[in-house]
Short mmCIF file of C-alpha atoms and ligand atoms in Angstrom, two decimals:
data_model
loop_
_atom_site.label_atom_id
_atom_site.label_comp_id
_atom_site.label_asym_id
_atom_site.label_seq_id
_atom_site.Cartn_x
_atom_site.Cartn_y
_atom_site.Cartn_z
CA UNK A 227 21.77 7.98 -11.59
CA UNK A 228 20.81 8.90 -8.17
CA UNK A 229 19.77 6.63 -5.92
CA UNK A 230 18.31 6.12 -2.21
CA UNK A 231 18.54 2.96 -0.54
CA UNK A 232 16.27 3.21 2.13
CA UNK A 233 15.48 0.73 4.86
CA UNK A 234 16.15 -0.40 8.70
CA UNK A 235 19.55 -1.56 10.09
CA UNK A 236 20.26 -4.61 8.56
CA UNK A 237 18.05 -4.91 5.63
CA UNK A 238 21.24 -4.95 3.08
CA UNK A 239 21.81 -1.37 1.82
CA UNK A 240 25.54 -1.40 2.50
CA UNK A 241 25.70 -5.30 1.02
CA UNK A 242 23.62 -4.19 -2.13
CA UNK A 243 25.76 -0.94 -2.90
CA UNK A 244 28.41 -2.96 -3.14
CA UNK A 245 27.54 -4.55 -6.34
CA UNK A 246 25.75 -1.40 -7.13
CA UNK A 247 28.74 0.62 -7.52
CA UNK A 248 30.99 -1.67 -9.75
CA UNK A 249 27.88 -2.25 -12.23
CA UNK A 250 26.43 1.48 -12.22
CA UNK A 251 29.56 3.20 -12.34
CA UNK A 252 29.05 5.66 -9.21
CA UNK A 253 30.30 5.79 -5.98
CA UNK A 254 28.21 4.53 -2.58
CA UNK A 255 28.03 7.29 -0.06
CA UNK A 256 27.40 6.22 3.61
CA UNK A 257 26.86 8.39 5.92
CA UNK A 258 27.60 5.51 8.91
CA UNK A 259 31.15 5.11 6.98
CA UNK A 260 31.81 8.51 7.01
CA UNK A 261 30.88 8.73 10.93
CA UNK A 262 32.90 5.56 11.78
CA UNK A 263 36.16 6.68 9.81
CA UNK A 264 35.46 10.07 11.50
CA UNK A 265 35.35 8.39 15.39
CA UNK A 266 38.34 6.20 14.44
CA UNK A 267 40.15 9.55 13.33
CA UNK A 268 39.55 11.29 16.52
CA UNK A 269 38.25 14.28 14.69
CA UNK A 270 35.80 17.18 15.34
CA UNK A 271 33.01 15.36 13.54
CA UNK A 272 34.02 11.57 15.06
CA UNK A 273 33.62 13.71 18.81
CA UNK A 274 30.30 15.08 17.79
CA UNK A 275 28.99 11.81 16.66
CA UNK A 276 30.45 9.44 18.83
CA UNK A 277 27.95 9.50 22.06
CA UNK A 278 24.84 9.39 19.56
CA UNK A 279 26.26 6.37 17.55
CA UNK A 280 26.80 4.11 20.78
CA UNK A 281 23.92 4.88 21.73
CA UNK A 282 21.91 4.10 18.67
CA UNK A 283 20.49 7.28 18.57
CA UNK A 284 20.77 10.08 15.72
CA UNK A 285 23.18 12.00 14.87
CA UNK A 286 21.62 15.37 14.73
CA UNK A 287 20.08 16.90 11.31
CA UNK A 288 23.13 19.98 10.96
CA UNK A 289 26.10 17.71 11.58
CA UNK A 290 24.56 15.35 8.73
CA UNK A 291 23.67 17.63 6.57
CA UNK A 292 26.80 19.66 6.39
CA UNK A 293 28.78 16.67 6.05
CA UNK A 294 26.67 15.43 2.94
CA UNK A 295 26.63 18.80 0.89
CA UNK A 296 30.22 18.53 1.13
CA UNK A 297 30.46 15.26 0.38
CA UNK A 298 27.65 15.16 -2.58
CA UNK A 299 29.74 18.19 -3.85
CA UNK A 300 33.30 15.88 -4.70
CA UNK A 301 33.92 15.45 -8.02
CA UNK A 302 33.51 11.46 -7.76
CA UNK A 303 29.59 12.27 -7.32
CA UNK A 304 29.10 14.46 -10.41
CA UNK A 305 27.49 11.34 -12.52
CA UNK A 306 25.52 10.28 -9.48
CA UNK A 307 25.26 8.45 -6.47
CA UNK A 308 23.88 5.71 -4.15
CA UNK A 309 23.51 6.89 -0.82
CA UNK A 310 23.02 4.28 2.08
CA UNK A 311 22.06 5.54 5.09
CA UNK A 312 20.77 9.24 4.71
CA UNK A 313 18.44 10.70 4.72
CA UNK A 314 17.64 9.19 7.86
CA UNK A 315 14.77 11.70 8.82
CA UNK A 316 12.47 14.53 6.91
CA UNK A 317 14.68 17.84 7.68
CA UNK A 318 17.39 15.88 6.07
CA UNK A 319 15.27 14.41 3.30
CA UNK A 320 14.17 18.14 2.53
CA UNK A 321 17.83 19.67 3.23
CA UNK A 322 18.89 16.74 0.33
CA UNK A 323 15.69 18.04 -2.02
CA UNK A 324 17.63 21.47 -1.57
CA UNK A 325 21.46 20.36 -1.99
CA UNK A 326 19.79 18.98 -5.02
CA UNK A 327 17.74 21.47 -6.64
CA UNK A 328 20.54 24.02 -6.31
CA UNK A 329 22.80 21.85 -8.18
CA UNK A 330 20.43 21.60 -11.15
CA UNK A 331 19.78 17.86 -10.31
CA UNK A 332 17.01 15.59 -8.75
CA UNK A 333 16.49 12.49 -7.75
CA UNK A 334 15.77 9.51 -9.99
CA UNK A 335 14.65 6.60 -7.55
CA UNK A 336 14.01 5.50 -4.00
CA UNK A 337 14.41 1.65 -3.52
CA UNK A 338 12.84 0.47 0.12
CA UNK A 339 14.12 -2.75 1.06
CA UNK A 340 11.74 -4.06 3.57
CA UNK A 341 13.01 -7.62 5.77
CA UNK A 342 11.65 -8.86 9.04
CA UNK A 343 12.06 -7.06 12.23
CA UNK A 344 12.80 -10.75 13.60
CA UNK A 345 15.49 -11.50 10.62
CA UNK A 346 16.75 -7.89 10.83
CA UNK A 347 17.84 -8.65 14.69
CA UNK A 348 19.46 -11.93 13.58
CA UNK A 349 21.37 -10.18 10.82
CA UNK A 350 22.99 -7.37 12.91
CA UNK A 351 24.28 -9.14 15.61
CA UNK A 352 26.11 -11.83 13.47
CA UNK A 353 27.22 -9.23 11.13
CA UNK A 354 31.08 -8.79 11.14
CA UNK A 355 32.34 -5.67 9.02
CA UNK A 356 36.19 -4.83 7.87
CA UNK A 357 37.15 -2.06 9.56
CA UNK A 358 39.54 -1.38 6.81
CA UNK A 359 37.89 -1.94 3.36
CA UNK A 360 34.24 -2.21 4.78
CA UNK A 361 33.64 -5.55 3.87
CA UNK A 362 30.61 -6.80 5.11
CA UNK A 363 30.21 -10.74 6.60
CA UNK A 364 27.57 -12.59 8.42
CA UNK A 365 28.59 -15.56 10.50
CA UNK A 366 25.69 -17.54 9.68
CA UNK A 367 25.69 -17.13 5.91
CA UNK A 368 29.02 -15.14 4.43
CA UNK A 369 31.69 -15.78 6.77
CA UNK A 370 34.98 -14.86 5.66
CA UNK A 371 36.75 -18.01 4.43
CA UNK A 372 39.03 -17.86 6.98
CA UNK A 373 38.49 -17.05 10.80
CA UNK A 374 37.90 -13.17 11.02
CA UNK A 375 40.78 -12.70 8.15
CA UNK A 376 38.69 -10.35 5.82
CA UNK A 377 39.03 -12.06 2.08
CA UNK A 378 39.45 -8.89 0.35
CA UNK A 379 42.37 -6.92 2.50
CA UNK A 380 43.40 -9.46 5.07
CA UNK A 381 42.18 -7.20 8.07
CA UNK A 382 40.34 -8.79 11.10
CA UNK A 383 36.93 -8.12 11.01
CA UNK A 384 35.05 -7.16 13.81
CA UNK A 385 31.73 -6.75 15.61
CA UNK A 386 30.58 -3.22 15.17
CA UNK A 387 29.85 -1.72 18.92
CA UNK A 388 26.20 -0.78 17.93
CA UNK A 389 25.93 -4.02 16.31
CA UNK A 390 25.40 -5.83 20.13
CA UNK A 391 21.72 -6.61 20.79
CA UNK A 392 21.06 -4.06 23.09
CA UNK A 393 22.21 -1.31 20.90
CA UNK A 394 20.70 -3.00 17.79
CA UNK A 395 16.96 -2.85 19.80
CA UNK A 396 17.14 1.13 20.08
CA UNK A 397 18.52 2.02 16.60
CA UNK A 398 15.38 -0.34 15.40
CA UNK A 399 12.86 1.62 17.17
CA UNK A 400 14.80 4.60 16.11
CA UNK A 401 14.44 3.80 12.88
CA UNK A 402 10.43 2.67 12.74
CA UNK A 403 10.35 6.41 14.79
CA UNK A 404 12.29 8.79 11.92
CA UNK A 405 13.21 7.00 9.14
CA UNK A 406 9.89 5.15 8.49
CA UNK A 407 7.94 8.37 7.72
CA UNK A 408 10.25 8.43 4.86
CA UNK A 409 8.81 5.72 2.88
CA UNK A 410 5.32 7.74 2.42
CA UNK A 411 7.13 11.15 1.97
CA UNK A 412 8.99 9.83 -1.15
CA UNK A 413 5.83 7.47 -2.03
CA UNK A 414 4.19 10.84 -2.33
CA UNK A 415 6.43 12.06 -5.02
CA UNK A 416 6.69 9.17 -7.12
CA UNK A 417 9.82 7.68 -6.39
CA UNK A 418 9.64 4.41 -4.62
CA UNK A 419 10.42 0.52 -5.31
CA UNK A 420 9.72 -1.64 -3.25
CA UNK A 421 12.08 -4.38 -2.61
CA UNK A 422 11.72 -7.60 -0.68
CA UNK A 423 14.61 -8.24 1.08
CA UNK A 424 13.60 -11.66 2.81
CA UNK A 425 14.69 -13.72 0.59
CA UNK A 426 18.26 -13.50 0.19
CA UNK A 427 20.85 -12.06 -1.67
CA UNK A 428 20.12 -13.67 -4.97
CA UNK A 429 16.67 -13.01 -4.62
CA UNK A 430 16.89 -8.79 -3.61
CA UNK A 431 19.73 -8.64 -5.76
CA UNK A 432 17.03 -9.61 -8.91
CA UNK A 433 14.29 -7.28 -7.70
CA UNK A 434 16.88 -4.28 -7.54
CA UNK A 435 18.33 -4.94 -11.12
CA UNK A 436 14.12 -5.31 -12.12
CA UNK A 437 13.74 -2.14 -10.37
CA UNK A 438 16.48 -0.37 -12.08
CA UNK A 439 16.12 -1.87 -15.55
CA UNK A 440 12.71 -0.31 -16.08
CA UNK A 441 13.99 2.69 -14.77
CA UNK A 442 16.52 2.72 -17.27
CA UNK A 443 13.93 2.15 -20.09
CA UNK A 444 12.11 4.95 -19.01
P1 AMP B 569 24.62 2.94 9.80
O1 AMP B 569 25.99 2.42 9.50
O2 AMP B 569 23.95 3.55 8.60
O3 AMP B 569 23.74 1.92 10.49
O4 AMP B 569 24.81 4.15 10.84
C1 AMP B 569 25.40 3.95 12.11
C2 AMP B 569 25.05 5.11 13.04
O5 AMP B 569 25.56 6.33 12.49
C3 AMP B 569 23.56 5.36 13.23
O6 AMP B 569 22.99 4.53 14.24
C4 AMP B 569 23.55 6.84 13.60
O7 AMP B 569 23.97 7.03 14.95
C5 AMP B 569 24.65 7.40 12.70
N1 AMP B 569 24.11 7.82 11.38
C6 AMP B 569 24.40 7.29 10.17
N2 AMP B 569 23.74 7.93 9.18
C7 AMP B 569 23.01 8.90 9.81
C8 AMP B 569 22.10 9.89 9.34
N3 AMP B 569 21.79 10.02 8.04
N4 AMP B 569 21.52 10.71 10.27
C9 AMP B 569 21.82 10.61 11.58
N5 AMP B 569 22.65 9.68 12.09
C10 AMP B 569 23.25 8.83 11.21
#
């Protein structure tokens, strides 16, 4: 199956794929991940990305894409994928329909979580995230159980820089800006769910499986 998880900063897509991936069998691919491990590396693609991600802004369409034909191309994405976090604008949305169609396959469903702009502000900036596994934690409702020790790997979690309330303002507006426009282009060709993601985990967690399942019976 593959999947898009599309939605602002903070609605859930990285919290989501994680159950995601253990019941569906395929792997999450995050293009924010990739960037992070890339900046914490030091490498060519961490320098070109660095300045854009601190400042909430974009990292352009080319870097992106190239990155995600070679990552879509691994042999752990053969049976499909959940991708978080990409495409983030139309040029990469087409240069996906592209990757895609030259590799015999297509696209099987779109889920837009939609949450609060209000809820989405309070979420980021008391998100903490493993900077080792990825875990993801929220102060307010999923700390870890104890002080910033992640559960899973025993890291410390942190505050991710872009995560601080100025940052998380501009990659908001960013996102109403060129990731929006997304929701009608893959309206347009049949693909989306809609998800509501104000309710809480339990609650989006149900209307993704509902999504899926009839999906699945299709
Ligand atoms: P995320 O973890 O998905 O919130 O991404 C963190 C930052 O990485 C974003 O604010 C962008 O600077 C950059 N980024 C991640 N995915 C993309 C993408 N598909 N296109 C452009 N920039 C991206």
């Amino acid at each position: 199956m593959r999947l898009i998880l599309l939605g602002a900063p903070g609605c859930g897509k990285g919290t989501h794929s994680a159950w995601m991936v253990e019941e569906l069998g395929i792997p999450q691919i995050s293009t924010g991940d990739i960037l992070r491990d890339a900046v914490k590396e030091g490498s060519e693609l961490g320098r070109q990305a660095r300045s854009y991600m601190d400042s909430g802004e974009l990292v352009p369409d080319s870097v992106i894409l190239g990155l995600m034909r070679g990552r879509m191309a691994q042999p752990d994405a053969a049976r499909g994928f959940i991708l978080d976090g990409f495409p983030r604008t139309i040029p990469q949305a087409e240069g996906l329909n592209g990757a895609l169609g030259d590799a015999g396959m297509k696209l099987d469903r779109v889920l837009q979580i939609n949450v609060a702009r209000d809820e989405l502000i309070h979420r980021l900036t008391s998100r903490r995230v493993c900077p080792n596994c990825k875990a993801v934690y929220n102060l307010d409702f999923k700390p870890p159980k104890q002080g910033d020790i992640c559960d899973a790997c025993g890291a410390s979690v942190v505050q991710r820089d872009d995560d601080r309330e100025a940052t998380v303002a501009q990659r908001l507006e960013v996102y109403e800006r060129q990731t929006a426009p997304l929701i009608d282009y893959y309206i347009a060709r049949g693909l989306v769910a809609v998800i509501d993601g104000n309710q809480g985990y339990a609650h989006t967690r149900a209307e993704i499986e509902t999504a899926l399942g009839r999906e699945a019976k299709r």
